[in-house]
PDB file of C-alpha atoms and ligand atoms in Angstrom:
ATOM      1  CA  MET M   1     227.413-101.345 -19.901  1.00 98.00           C
ATOM      2  CA  ILE M   2     225.297-100.379 -16.915  1.00 98.00           C
ATOM      3  CA  LEU M   3     225.218-101.308 -13.254  1.00 98.00           C
ATOM      4  CA  PHE M   4     222.139-103.160 -11.981  1.00 98.00           C
ATOM      5  CA  ASN M   5     222.419-103.723  -8.237  1.00 98.00           C
ATOM      6  CA  ASN M   6     225.986-105.087  -8.004  1.00 98.00           C
ATOM      7  CA  GLN M   7     226.047-106.627 -11.489  1.00 98.00           C
ATOM      8  CA  PHE M   8     227.528-105.130 -14.633  1.00 98.00           C
ATOM      9  CA  THR M   9     225.228-105.858 -17.527  1.00 98.00           C
ATOM     10  CA  GLU M  10     223.841-104.491 -20.778  1.00 98.00           C
ATOM     11  CA  ARG M  11     220.914-102.105 -20.625  1.00 97.00           C
ATOM     12  CA  ASP M  12     218.615-104.348 -22.701  1.00 97.00           C
ATOM     13  CA  LYS M  13     219.190-107.248 -20.294  1.00 97.00           C
ATOM     14  CA  VAL M  14     217.623-105.395 -17.355  1.00 97.00           C
ATOM     15  CA  ASN M  15     213.982-105.834 -16.456  1.00 94.00           C
ATOM     16  CA  ILE M  16     212.476-102.899 -14.621  1.00 94.00           C
ATOM     17  CA  ASP M  17     209.434-103.992 -12.676  1.00 97.00           C
ATOM     18  CA  MET M  18     206.289-101.940 -13.183  1.00 97.00           C
ATOM     19  CA  GLU M  19     205.839-101.921  -9.425  1.00 98.00           C
ATOM     20  CA  ASP M  20     209.247-100.473  -8.675  1.00 98.00           C
ATOM     21  CA  ARG M  21     208.424 -97.692  -6.204  1.00 98.00           C
ATOM     22  CA  GLY M  22     210.909 -95.410  -7.939  1.00 98.00           C
ATOM     23  CA  TYR M  23     208.726 -95.712 -11.007  1.00 97.00           C
ATOM     24  CA  GLN M  24     205.348 -95.332  -9.326  1.00 98.00           C
ATOM     25  CA  PHE M  25     206.106 -92.888  -6.492  1.00 98.00           C
ATOM     26  CA  GLY M  26     209.459 -91.330  -7.372  1.00 98.00           C
ATOM     27  CA  ASP M  27     210.435 -93.135  -4.157  1.00 98.00           C
ATOM     28  CA  GLY M  28     214.212 -93.086  -4.305  1.00 98.00           C
ATOM     29  CA  VAL M  29     217.336 -90.942  -4.441  1.00 99.00           C
ATOM     30  CA  TYR M  30     220.048 -90.208  -7.004  1.00 99.00           C
ATOM     31  CA  GLU M  31     223.400 -88.558  -7.680  1.00 99.00           C
ATOM     32  CA  VAL M  32     225.225 -87.217 -10.725  1.00 98.00           C
ATOM     33  CA  VAL M  33     229.024 -87.367 -10.525  1.00 98.00           C
ATOM     34  CA  ARG M  34     231.377 -85.666 -12.977  1.00 98.00           C
ATOM     35  CA  VAL M  35     234.293 -87.524 -14.526  1.00 98.00           C
ATOM     36  CA  TYR M  36     237.284 -85.467 -15.634  1.00 98.00           C
ATOM     37  CA  ASN M  37     240.153 -87.217 -17.369  1.00 97.00           C
ATOM     38  CA  GLY M  38     238.998 -90.587 -16.069  1.00 97.00           C
ATOM     39  CA  VAL M  39     238.793 -89.320 -12.489  1.00 97.00           C
ATOM     40  CA  CYS M  40     235.533 -89.044 -10.512  1.00 98.00           C
ATOM     41  CA  PHE M  41     235.474 -85.507  -9.102  1.00 98.00           C
ATOM     42  CA  ARG M  42     234.464 -85.115  -5.433  1.00 98.00           C
ATOM     43  CA  MET M  43     233.260 -88.706  -5.302  1.00 98.00           C
ATOM     44  CA  GLU M  44     233.341 -88.763  -1.502  1.00 98.00           C
ATOM     45  CA  SER M  45     231.037 -85.739  -1.251  1.00 98.00           C
ATOM     46  CA  HIS M  46     228.553 -87.303  -3.673  1.00 98.00           C
ATOM     47  CA  MET M  47     228.617 -90.567  -1.739  1.00 98.00           C
ATOM     48  CA  ALA M  48     228.076 -88.734   1.550  1.00 98.00           C
ATOM     49  CA  ARG M  49     225.099 -86.859   0.067  1.00 98.00           C
ATOM     50  CA  LEU M  50     223.662 -90.101  -1.356  1.00 98.00           C
ATOM     51  CA  LYS M  51     223.843 -91.649   2.101  1.00 98.00           C
ATOM     52  CA  ARG M  52     222.217 -88.608   3.669  1.00 98.00           C
ATOM     53  CA  SER M  53     219.405 -88.456   1.085  1.00 98.00           C
ATOM     54  CA  ALA M  54     218.676 -92.160   1.631  1.00 98.00           C
ATOM     55  CA  ALA M  55     218.687 -91.729   5.412  1.00 98.00           C
ATOM     56  CA  GLU M  56     216.316 -88.740   5.177  1.00 98.00           C
ATOM     57  CA  ILE M  57     213.719 -90.859   3.348  1.00 98.00           C
ATOM     58  CA  GLY M  58     214.258 -93.770   5.739  1.00 98.00           C
ATOM     59  CA  MET M  59     215.956 -96.016   3.213  1.00 98.00           C
ATOM     60  CA  THR M  60     218.922 -98.279   3.966  1.00 96.00           C
ATOM     61  CA  LEU M  61     221.452 -98.455   1.153  1.00 97.00           C
ATOM     62  CA  PRO M  62     221.685-101.953  -0.384  1.00 97.00           C
ATOM     63  CA  TYR M  63     225.509-102.010  -0.062  1.00 98.00           C
ATOM     64  CA  SER M  64     228.103-100.155   1.937  1.00 98.00           C
ATOM     65  CA  LEU M  65     229.046 -96.714   0.661  1.00 98.00           C
ATOM     66  CA  GLU M  66     232.580 -97.974  -0.060  1.00 98.00           C
ATOM     67  CA  ASN M  67     231.117-100.825  -2.106  1.00 98.00           C
ATOM     68  CA  ILE M  68     228.895 -98.501  -4.109  1.00 98.00           C
ATOM     69  CA  GLU M  69     231.831 -96.201  -4.760  1.00 98.00           C
ATOM     70  CA  GLN M  70     233.980 -99.095  -6.006  1.00 98.00           C
ATOM     71  CA  LEU M  71     231.171-100.339  -8.271  1.00 98.00           C
ATOM     72  CA  LEU M  72     230.802 -96.866  -9.804  1.00 98.00           C
ATOM     73  CA  LEU M  73     234.556 -96.536 -10.349  1.00 98.00           C
ATOM     74  CA  LYS M  74     234.541 -99.917 -12.080  1.00 98.00           C
ATOM     75  CA  LEU M  75     231.632 -98.847 -14.278  1.00 98.00           C
ATOM     76  CA  VAL M  76     233.540 -95.734 -15.340  1.00 98.00           C
ATOM     77  CA  GLU M  77     236.523 -97.926 -16.134  1.00 98.00           C
ATOM     78  CA  LYS M  78     234.513-100.547 -18.044  1.00 98.00           C
ATOM     79  CA  ASN M  79     232.910 -97.828 -20.175  1.00 98.00           C
ATOM     80  CA  ALA M  80     236.281 -96.077 -20.587  1.00 98.00           C
ATOM     81  CA  ILE M  81     234.765 -92.700 -19.677  1.00 98.00           C
ATOM     82  CA  HIS M  82     237.222 -89.858 -20.134  1.00 97.00           C
ATOM     83  CA  THR M  83     235.074 -86.757 -19.544  1.00 97.00           C
ATOM     84  CA  GLY M  84     231.472 -87.442 -18.695  1.00 98.00           C
ATOM     85  CA  ASN M  85     228.846 -88.197 -16.090  1.00 98.00           C
ATOM     86  CA  VAL M  86     227.940 -91.058 -13.813  1.00 98.00           C
ATOM     87  CA  TYR M  87     224.258 -91.267 -12.925  1.00 99.00           C
ATOM     88  CA  ILE M  88     223.248 -93.455 -10.001  1.00 99.00           C
ATOM     89  CA  GLN M  89     219.790 -93.946  -8.583  1.00 98.00           C
ATOM     90  CA  ILE M  90     218.579 -96.126  -5.766  1.00 98.00           C
ATOM     91  CA  SER M  91     214.865 -96.779  -5.632  1.00 98.00           C
ATOM     92  CA  ARG M  92     213.039 -98.119  -2.609  1.00 98.00           C
ATOM     93  CA  GLY M  93     212.436-101.389  -4.453  1.00 98.00           C
ATOM     94  CA  VAL M  94     209.581-103.496  -5.808  1.00 98.00           C
ATOM     95  CA  ALA M  95     206.308-104.104  -3.945  1.00 98.00           C
ATOM     96  CA  PRO M  96     202.562-104.155  -4.704  1.00 98.00           C
ATOM     97  CA  ARG M  97     201.516-100.525  -5.127  1.00 98.00           C
ATOM     98  CA  ASP M  98     200.646 -99.050  -1.754  1.00 98.00           C
ATOM     99  CA  HIS M  99     201.519 -95.662  -0.271  1.00 98.00           C
ATOM    100  CA  GLN M 100     202.719 -97.405   2.845  1.00 98.00           C
ATOM    101  CA  ILE M 101     206.306 -98.615   2.608  1.00 97.00           C
ATOM    102  CA  PRO M 102     206.356-102.391   3.112  1.00 96.00           C
ATOM    103  CA  ALA M 103     208.768-103.911   5.618  1.00 94.00           C
ATOM    104  CA  ASN M 104     211.799-105.800   4.274  1.00 93.00           C
ATOM    105  CA  ILE M 105     211.758-104.232   0.835  1.00 97.00           C
ATOM    106  CA  THR M 106     215.095-104.396  -1.013  1.00 97.00           C
ATOM    107  CA  PRO M 107     216.327-101.195  -2.698  1.00 98.00           C
ATOM    108  CA  ILE M 108     217.282-101.354  -6.368  1.00 98.00           C
ATOM    109  CA  LEU M 109     220.422 -99.677  -7.631  1.00 98.00           C
ATOM    110  CA  LEU M 110     220.878 -98.567 -11.236  1.00 98.00           C
ATOM    111  CA  ALA M 111     223.786 -96.612 -12.670  1.00 98.00           C
ATOM    112  CA  ASN M 112     224.988 -95.629 -16.098  1.00 98.00           C
ATOM    113  CA  THR M 113     227.670 -93.403 -17.574  1.00 98.00           C
ATOM    114  CA  LYS M 114     227.828 -90.994 -20.483  1.00 98.00           C
ATOM    115  CA  GLU M 115     230.680 -89.317 -22.255  1.00 98.00           C
ATOM    116  CA  VAL M 116     229.789 -85.566 -22.044  1.00 98.00           C
ATOM    117  CA  GLU M 117     232.056 -82.663 -22.955  1.00 97.00           C
ATOM    118  CA  ARG M 118     232.417 -79.718 -20.575  1.00 98.00           C
ATOM    119  CA  PRO M 119     229.931 -76.970 -21.593  1.00 98.00           C
ATOM    120  CA  ILE M 120     232.771 -74.606 -22.499  1.00 98.00           C
ATOM    121  CA  TYR M 121     230.688 -72.227 -24.631  1.00 98.00           C
ATOM    122  CA  LYS M 122     228.086 -71.633 -21.897  1.00 98.00           C
ATOM    123  CA  ILE M 123     230.803 -71.340 -19.237  1.00 98.00           C
ATOM    124  CA  LYS M 124     232.383 -68.551 -21.284  1.00 98.00           C
ATOM    125  CA  GLU M 125     229.377 -66.779 -22.770  1.00 98.00           C
ATOM    126  CA  GLY M 126     226.729 -67.400 -20.120  1.00 98.00           C
ATOM    127  CA  ILE M 127     223.080 -68.419 -20.265  1.00 98.00           C
ATOM    128  CA  SER M 128     219.684 -66.734 -19.995  1.00 98.00           C
ATOM    129  CA  CYS M 129     217.192 -67.558 -17.236  1.00 99.00           C
ATOM    130  CA  ILE M 130     213.537 -66.952 -16.518  1.00 99.00           C
ATOM    131  CA  LEU M 131     212.241 -66.240 -13.045  1.00 99.00           C
ATOM    132  CA  THR M 132     209.431 -68.532 -12.010  1.00 98.00           C
ATOM    133  CA  GLU M 133     207.697 -69.578  -8.819  1.00 98.00           C
ATOM    134  CA  ASP M 134     209.258 -72.455  -6.893  1.00 98.00           C
ATOM    135  CA  VAL M 135     206.380 -74.933  -6.719  1.00 98.00           C
ATOM    136  CA  ARG M 136     208.461 -77.836  -5.392  1.00 98.00           C
ATOM    137  CA  TRP M 137     208.042 -79.549  -2.025  1.00 98.00           C
ATOM    138  CA  LEU M 138     209.691 -78.401   1.222  1.00 98.00           C
ATOM    139  CA  ARG M 139     212.485 -81.016   1.317  1.00 98.00           C
ATOM    140  CA  CYS M 140     214.626 -79.818  -1.569  1.00 98.00           C
ATOM    141  CA  ASP M 141     217.701 -80.773   0.493  1.00 99.00           C
ATOM    142  CA  ILE M 142     216.976 -84.419  -0.423  1.00 99.00           C
ATOM    143  CA  LYS M 143     218.201 -85.423  -3.880  1.00 98.00           C
ATOM    144  CA  SER M 144     215.011 -87.336  -4.570  1.00 98.00           C
ATOM    145  CA  LEU M 145     213.826 -88.923  -7.818  1.00 98.00           C
ATOM    146  CA  ASN M 146     210.755 -86.668  -7.655  1.00 97.00           C
ATOM    147  CA  LEU M 147     211.769 -83.966 -10.116  1.00 98.00           C
ATOM    148  CA  LEU M 148     208.459 -82.872 -11.619  1.00 98.00           C
ATOM    149  CA  GLY M 149     208.667 -79.336 -10.185  1.00 98.00           C
ATOM    150  CA  SER M 150     212.132 -78.941 -11.708  1.00 98.00           C
ATOM    151  CA  VAL M 151     211.132 -80.531 -14.998  1.00 98.00           C
ATOM    152  CA  MET M 152     208.140 -78.200 -15.371  1.00 98.00           C
ATOM    153  CA  ALA M 153     210.232 -75.111 -14.604  1.00 98.00           C
ATOM    154  CA  THR M 154     212.918 -76.182 -17.107  1.00 98.00           C
ATOM    155  CA  GLN M 155     210.271 -76.838 -19.735  1.00 98.00           C
ATOM    156  CA  LYS M 156     208.758 -73.381 -19.207  1.00 98.00           C
ATOM    157  CA  ALA M 157     212.203 -71.767 -19.619  1.00 98.00           C
ATOM    158  CA  ASN M 158     212.972 -73.758 -22.753  1.00 98.00           C
ATOM    159  CA  GLN M 159     209.609 -72.994 -24.349  1.00 98.00           C
ATOM    160  CA  LEU M 160     210.305 -69.288 -23.860  1.00 98.00           C
ATOM    161  CA  GLY M 161     213.736 -69.695 -25.454  1.00 98.00           C
ATOM    162  CA  TYR M 162     215.711 -69.441 -22.167  1.00 98.00           C
ATOM    163  CA  GLY M 163     218.348 -71.819 -20.827  1.00 98.00           C
ATOM    164  CA  GLU M 164     217.326 -72.206 -17.188  1.00 98.00           C
ATOM    165  CA  ALA M 165     214.674 -71.293 -14.626  1.00 99.00           C
ATOM    166  CA  ILE M 166     215.598 -69.438 -11.439  1.00 99.00           C
ATOM    167  CA  LEU M 167     213.046 -70.295  -8.766  1.00 99.00           C
ATOM    168  CA  HIS M 168     211.624 -68.058  -6.038  1.00 99.00           C
ATOM    169  CA  ARG M 169     209.259 -68.462  -3.118  1.00 98.00           C
ATOM    170  CA  ARG M 170     207.276 -65.264  -2.534  1.00 98.00           C
ATOM    171  CA  ASN M 171     209.983 -63.348  -4.417  1.00 98.00           C
ATOM    172  CA  MET M 172     212.860 -64.826  -2.415  1.00 98.00           C
ATOM    173  CA  VAL M 173     215.266 -66.667  -4.720  1.00 99.00           C
ATOM    174  CA  THR M 174     215.933 -70.290  -3.746  1.00 99.00           C
ATOM    175  CA  GLU M 175     217.901 -71.989  -6.538  1.00 99.00           C
ATOM    176  CA  ALA M 176     217.586 -72.858 -10.227  1.00 99.00           C
ATOM    177  CA  SER M 177     215.675 -75.887 -11.514  1.00 98.00           C
ATOM    178  CA  SER M 178     218.844 -78.024 -11.491  1.00 98.00           C
ATOM    179  CA  LYS M 179     221.527 -75.627 -10.244  1.00 99.00           C
ATOM    180  CA  ASN M 180     222.381 -73.366  -7.304  1.00 99.00           C
ATOM    181  CA  VAL M 181     222.215 -69.588  -7.776  1.00 99.00           C
ATOM    182  CA  PHE M 182     224.775 -66.978  -6.704  1.00 99.00           C
ATOM    183  CA  MET M 183     224.635 -63.185  -7.060  1.00 99.00           C
ATOM    184  CA  ILE M 184     227.386 -60.610  -6.554  1.00 98.00           C
ATOM    185  CA  LYS M 185     226.761 -57.025  -5.469  1.00 98.00           C
ATOM    186  CA  ASP M 186     229.523 -54.557  -4.583  1.00 98.00           C
ATOM    187  CA  GLY M 187     232.029 -57.389  -4.287  1.00 98.00           C
ATOM    188  CA  THR M 188     229.943 -59.539  -1.934  1.00 98.00           C
ATOM    189  CA  ILE M 189     228.834 -62.995  -3.049  1.00 99.00           C
ATOM    190  CA  LYS M 190     225.366 -64.046  -1.935  1.00 98.00           C
ATOM    191  CA  THR M 191     223.665 -67.430  -2.089  1.00 99.00           C
ATOM    192  CA  HIS M 192     220.706 -69.070  -0.370  1.00 99.00           C
ATOM    193  CA  PRO M 193     221.639 -70.844   2.891  1.00 98.00           C
ATOM    194  CA  ALA M 194     221.794 -74.653   2.722  1.00 98.00           C
ATOM    195  CA  ASN M 195     218.472 -75.493   4.343  1.00 98.00           C
ATOM    196  CA  HIS M 196     215.375 -77.498   3.354  1.00 98.00           C
ATOM    197  CA  LEU M 197     214.595 -75.112   0.460  1.00 99.00           C
ATOM    198  CA  ILE M 198     217.636 -75.941  -1.681  1.00 99.00           C
ATOM    199  CA  LEU M 199     219.927 -78.797  -2.595  1.00 99.00           C
ATOM    200  CA  ASP M 200     223.321 -78.187  -1.014  1.00 98.00           C
ATOM    201  CA  GLY M 201     225.252 -78.584  -4.267  1.00 98.00           C
ATOM    202  CA  ILE M 202     228.711 -80.101  -4.311  1.00 98.00           C
ATOM    203  CA  THR M 203     229.736 -77.338  -6.750  1.00 98.00           C
ATOM    204  CA  ARG M 204     228.133 -74.762  -4.433  1.00 99.00           C
ATOM    205  CA  VAL M 205     230.383 -75.984  -1.604  1.00 98.00           C
ATOM    206  CA  GLU M 206     233.383 -75.831  -3.957  1.00 98.00           C
ATOM    207  CA  VAL M 207     232.599 -72.191  -4.829  1.00 98.00           C
ATOM    208  CA  LEU M 208     232.226 -71.263  -1.150  1.00 98.00           C
ATOM    209  CA  ASP M 209     235.568 -72.916  -0.461  1.00 98.00           C
ATOM    210  CA  ILE M 210     237.272 -71.031  -3.305  1.00 98.00           C
ATOM    211  CA  ALA M 211     235.745 -67.753  -2.090  1.00 98.00           C
ATOM    212  CA  LYS M 212     237.088 -68.416   1.406  1.00 98.00           C
ATOM    213  CA  GLU M 213     240.524 -69.230   0.034  1.00 98.00           C
ATOM    214  CA  LYS M 214     240.516 -65.970  -1.902  1.00 98.00           C
ATOM    215  CA  ASN M 215     239.133 -63.918   0.998  1.00 98.00           C
ATOM    216  CA  LEU M 216     236.073 -62.905  -0.991  1.00 98.00           C
ATOM    217  CA  PRO M 217     233.167 -61.840   1.220  1.00 98.00           C
ATOM    218  CA  VAL M 218     230.280 -64.350   1.175  1.00 98.00           C
ATOM    219  CA  VAL M 219     226.831 -64.075   2.712  1.00 98.00           C
ATOM    220  CA  GLU M 220     224.685 -67.219   2.855  1.00 98.00           C
ATOM    221  CA  GLU M 221     221.384 -65.433   2.978  1.00 98.00           C
ATOM    222  CA  ALA M 222     218.207 -65.477   0.884  1.00 98.00           C
ATOM    223  CA  PHE M 223     217.860 -62.515  -1.498  1.00 98.00           C
ATOM    224  CA  SER M 224     214.882 -61.140  -3.381  1.00 99.00           C
ATOM    225  CA  THR M 225     214.196 -61.271  -7.105  1.00 99.00           C
ATOM    226  CA  ASP M 226     214.602 -57.453  -7.174  1.00 98.00           C
ATOM    227  CA  GLU M 227     218.070 -57.750  -5.638  1.00 98.00           C
ATOM    228  CA  LEU M 228     218.929 -60.444  -8.174  1.00 99.00           C
ATOM    229  CA  LEU M 229     217.892 -58.246 -11.093  1.00 98.00           C
ATOM    230  CA  GLN M 230     220.107 -55.443  -9.756  1.00 98.00           C
ATOM    231  CA  ALA M 231     223.133 -57.682  -9.198  1.00 98.00           C
ATOM    232  CA  ASP M 232     226.524 -56.862 -10.718  1.00 98.00           C
ATOM    233  CA  GLU M 233     227.057 -60.527 -11.592  1.00 99.00           C
ATOM    234  CA  VAL M 234     224.956 -63.689 -11.397  1.00 99.00           C
ATOM    235  CA  PHE M 235     226.025 -67.296 -11.914  1.00 99.00           C
ATOM    236  CA  VAL M 236     224.639 -70.786 -11.435  1.00 99.00           C
ATOM    237  CA  THR M 237     226.505 -73.934 -10.400  1.00 99.00           C
ATOM    238  CA  SER M 238     226.141 -77.677 -10.797  1.00 98.00           C
ATOM    239  CA  THR M 239     228.164 -80.811 -11.384  1.00 98.00           C
ATOM    240  CA  THR M 240     227.538 -80.579 -15.128  1.00 98.00           C
ATOM    241  CA  ALA M 241     227.296 -76.766 -15.545  1.00 98.00           C
ATOM    242  CA  GLU M 242     230.294 -76.029 -13.245  1.00 98.00           C
ATOM    243  CA  ILE M 243     230.211 -72.208 -12.802  1.00 98.00           C
ATOM    244  CA  THR M 244     227.999 -70.792 -15.559  1.00 98.00           C
ATOM    245  CA  PRO M 245     227.420 -67.028 -15.805  1.00 98.00           C
ATOM    246  CA  VAL M 246     223.832 -65.767 -16.122  1.00 99.00           C
ATOM    247  CA  THR M 247     223.771 -62.841 -18.528  1.00 98.00           C
ATOM    248  CA  LYS M 248     220.034 -62.297 -18.904  1.00 98.00           C
ATOM    249  CA  ILE M 249     217.117 -62.798 -16.504  1.00 99.00           C
ATOM    250  CA  ASP M 250     213.682 -62.393 -18.076  1.00 98.00           C
ATOM    251  CA  GLU M 251     214.162 -59.068 -19.898  1.00 98.00           C
ATOM    252  CA  THR M 252     217.001 -57.778 -17.700  1.00 98.00           C
ATOM    253  CA  ILE M 253     220.557 -57.883 -19.042  1.00 98.00           C
ATOM    254  CA  ILE M 254     223.137 -58.647 -16.310  1.00 98.00           C
ATOM    255  CA  ASN M 255     226.637 -57.129 -16.483  1.00 98.00           C
ATOM    256  CA  LYS M 256     226.141 -55.902 -20.061  1.00 98.00           C
ATOM    257  CA  GLY M 257     225.421 -59.478 -21.124  1.00 98.00           C
ATOM    258  CA  GLN M 258     228.876 -60.731 -20.172  1.00 98.00           C
ATOM    259  CA  SER M 259     230.543 -62.904 -17.593  1.00 98.00           C
ATOM    260  CA  GLY M 260     231.837 -60.689 -14.747  1.00 98.00           C
ATOM    261  CA  PRO M 261     235.311 -60.437 -13.176  1.00 98.00           C
ATOM    262  CA  ILE M 262     234.527 -62.251  -9.906  1.00 98.00           C
ATOM    263  CA  THR M 263     232.721 -65.026 -11.769  1.00 98.00           C
ATOM    264  CA  GLN M 264     235.788 -65.419 -13.985  1.00 98.00           C
ATOM    265  CA  MET M 265     238.112 -65.467 -10.989  1.00 98.00           C
ATOM    266  CA  LEU M 266     236.038 -68.263  -9.420  1.00 98.00           C
ATOM    267  CA  GLN M 267     235.942 -70.147 -12.718  1.00 98.00           C
ATOM    268  CA  GLN M 268     239.719 -70.027 -13.045  1.00 98.00           C
ATOM    269  CA  ALA M 269     240.187 -71.344  -9.506  1.00 98.00           C
ATOM    270  CA  PHE M 270     237.617 -74.079 -10.163  1.00 98.00           C
ATOM    271  CA  GLU M 271     239.430 -75.033 -13.345  1.00 97.00           C
ATOM    272  CA  GLN M 272     242.608 -75.537 -11.338  1.00 98.00           C
ATOM    273  CA  ARG M 273     240.794 -77.975  -9.066  1.00 98.00           C
ATOM    274  CA  ILE M 274     239.626 -80.153 -11.948  1.00 97.00           C
ATOM    275  CA  PRO M 275     241.583 -83.404 -11.674  1.00 94.00           C
ATOM    276  CA  LYS M 276     244.175 -84.051 -14.292  1.00 87.00           C
ATOM    277  CA  HIS M 277     244.698 -87.705 -15.116  1.00 72.00           C
ATOM    278  CA  GLY M 278     246.021 -89.569 -12.081  1.00 56.00           C
ATOM    279  CA  ASP M 279     247.173 -86.495 -10.134  1.00 47.00           C
ATOM    280  CA  GLY M 280     245.723 -87.910  -6.928  1.00 44.00           C
ATOM    281  CA  SER M 281     243.588 -84.834  -6.231  1.00 41.00           C
ATOM    282  CA  SER M 282     240.439 -86.948  -6.171  1.00 42.00           C
ATOM    283  CA  VAL M 283     239.662 -90.644  -6.214  1.00 42.00           C
ATOM    284  CA  SER M 284     241.685 -91.767  -9.185  1.00 38.00           C
ATOM    285  CA  LEU M 285     240.089 -94.490 -11.193  1.00 36.00           C
ATOM    286  CA  PHE M 286     243.396 -95.809 -12.446  1.00 36.00           C
ATOM    287  CA  PHE M 287     244.943 -95.664  -9.024  1.00 37.00           C
ATOM    288  CA  SER M 288     242.073 -97.624  -7.468  1.00 36.00           C
ATOM    289  CA  ILE M 289     242.276-100.324 -10.144  1.00 33.00           C
ATOM    290  CA  GLY M 290     245.980-100.679  -9.469  1.00 32.00           C
ATOM    291  CA  GLN M 291     245.158-101.285  -5.788  1.00 32.00           C
ATOM    292  CA  LYS M 292     243.124-104.438  -6.409  1.00 28.00           C
TER     293      LYS M 292
HETATM  294  N1  PDD W 301     221.444 -81.320 -10.475  1.00 95.47           N
HETATM  295  N2  PDD W 301     220.052 -77.755  -7.136  1.00 95.47           N
HETATM  296  C1  PDD W 301     219.316 -78.682  -7.765  1.00 95.47           C
HETATM  297  C2  PDD W 301     217.834 -78.616  -7.646  1.00 95.47           C
HETATM  298  C3  PDD W 301     219.948 -79.681  -8.537  1.00 95.47           C
HETATM  299  O1  PDD W 301     219.214 -80.606  -9.156  1.00 95.47           O
HETATM  300  C4  PDD W 301     221.363 -79.683  -8.645  1.00 95.47           C
HETATM  301  C5  PDD W 301     222.106 -80.733  -9.411  1.00 95.47           C
HETATM  302  C6  PDD W 301     222.086 -78.684  -7.966  1.00 95.47           C
HETATM  303  C7  PDD W 301     223.590 -78.621  -8.002  1.00 95.47           C
HETATM  304  O2  PDD W 301     224.173 -79.649  -7.242  1.00 95.47           O
HETATM  305  P1  PDD W 301     225.626 -80.221  -7.595  1.00 95.47           P
HETATM  306  O3  PDD W 301     226.560 -79.068  -7.629  1.00 95.47           O
HETATM  307  O4  PDD W 301     225.908 -81.171  -6.496  1.00 95.47           O
HETATM  308  O5  PDD W 301     225.499 -80.898  -8.947  1.00 95.47           O
HETATM  309  C8  PDD W 301     221.393 -77.747  -7.219  1.00 95.47           C
HETATM  310  C9  PDD W 301     222.015 -82.488 -11.116  1.00 95.47           C
HETATM  311  C10 PDD W 301     223.303 -82.204 -11.804  1.00 95.47           C
HETATM  312  C11 PDD W 301     220.983 -83.134 -12.020  1.00 95.47           C
HETATM  313  O6  PDD W 301     219.866 -83.318 -11.548  1.00 95.47           O
HETATM  314  O7  PDD W 301     221.297 -83.486 -13.159  1.00 95.47           O
END
């Protein structure tokens, strides 16, 4: 079952118009939310970012944020998702193809869910990354449907037998193709500041919060590719990857090819924040159904 605007329906019942601006211009925004034990993790943060992304491209959401949240929770329930992802996208809507945005266009919402296991092996053993130039636009803070720069970087990494691509602008590391990047040197955690050059990841914010709680020194400052290659530990974060160690970058082995002690400390703290069924630590699906 998928969500089409505010209707629950089957995927093959939905007609996507050829002139949907999401399709023709990548004109729209999206979110990916993690479900743990039937509970949507950090739903409020994802909803807030969705609202912000839409506002930044001058798009009014078709329903209130509370409404959208309730629809997504219902979708998770209808599909009986235990551990998985919710994908939601809102495109500008349908109109004759023209670069100019027509007045009174109605946005189109689509959402689906997937049962996806936590990537336990990668979280434990780490992944390899290539370094490649960040060729994306200058509004990476918007979670826009335009992902060609990311897709091309991921494809390059995969073709070379690597798991991810770490992006840099003139040798200053920004983020990975679909993840934020952190490095640790002499006990200090470094990550790119949340500006127009990166997406301010929900998992990134979680890591910064854990670091603060544990009194670990953090610097939100851009660092060079040379610094990255000399780091004691490197990891990437995202809703689906959680905190994944990076053990190899191009030909350089990081921390003897293993996950490092600070990375592991952060992972353990993150693990403790993962909602257990109905513990009330996030928006509980079952709780919200009971409220109706
Ligand atoms: N990607 N940076 C980029 C460019 C991303 O696409 C993502 C997420 C992140 C991490 O953000 P968060 O922690 O909120 O997931 C950083 C999602 C998962 C995706 O496109 O599938």
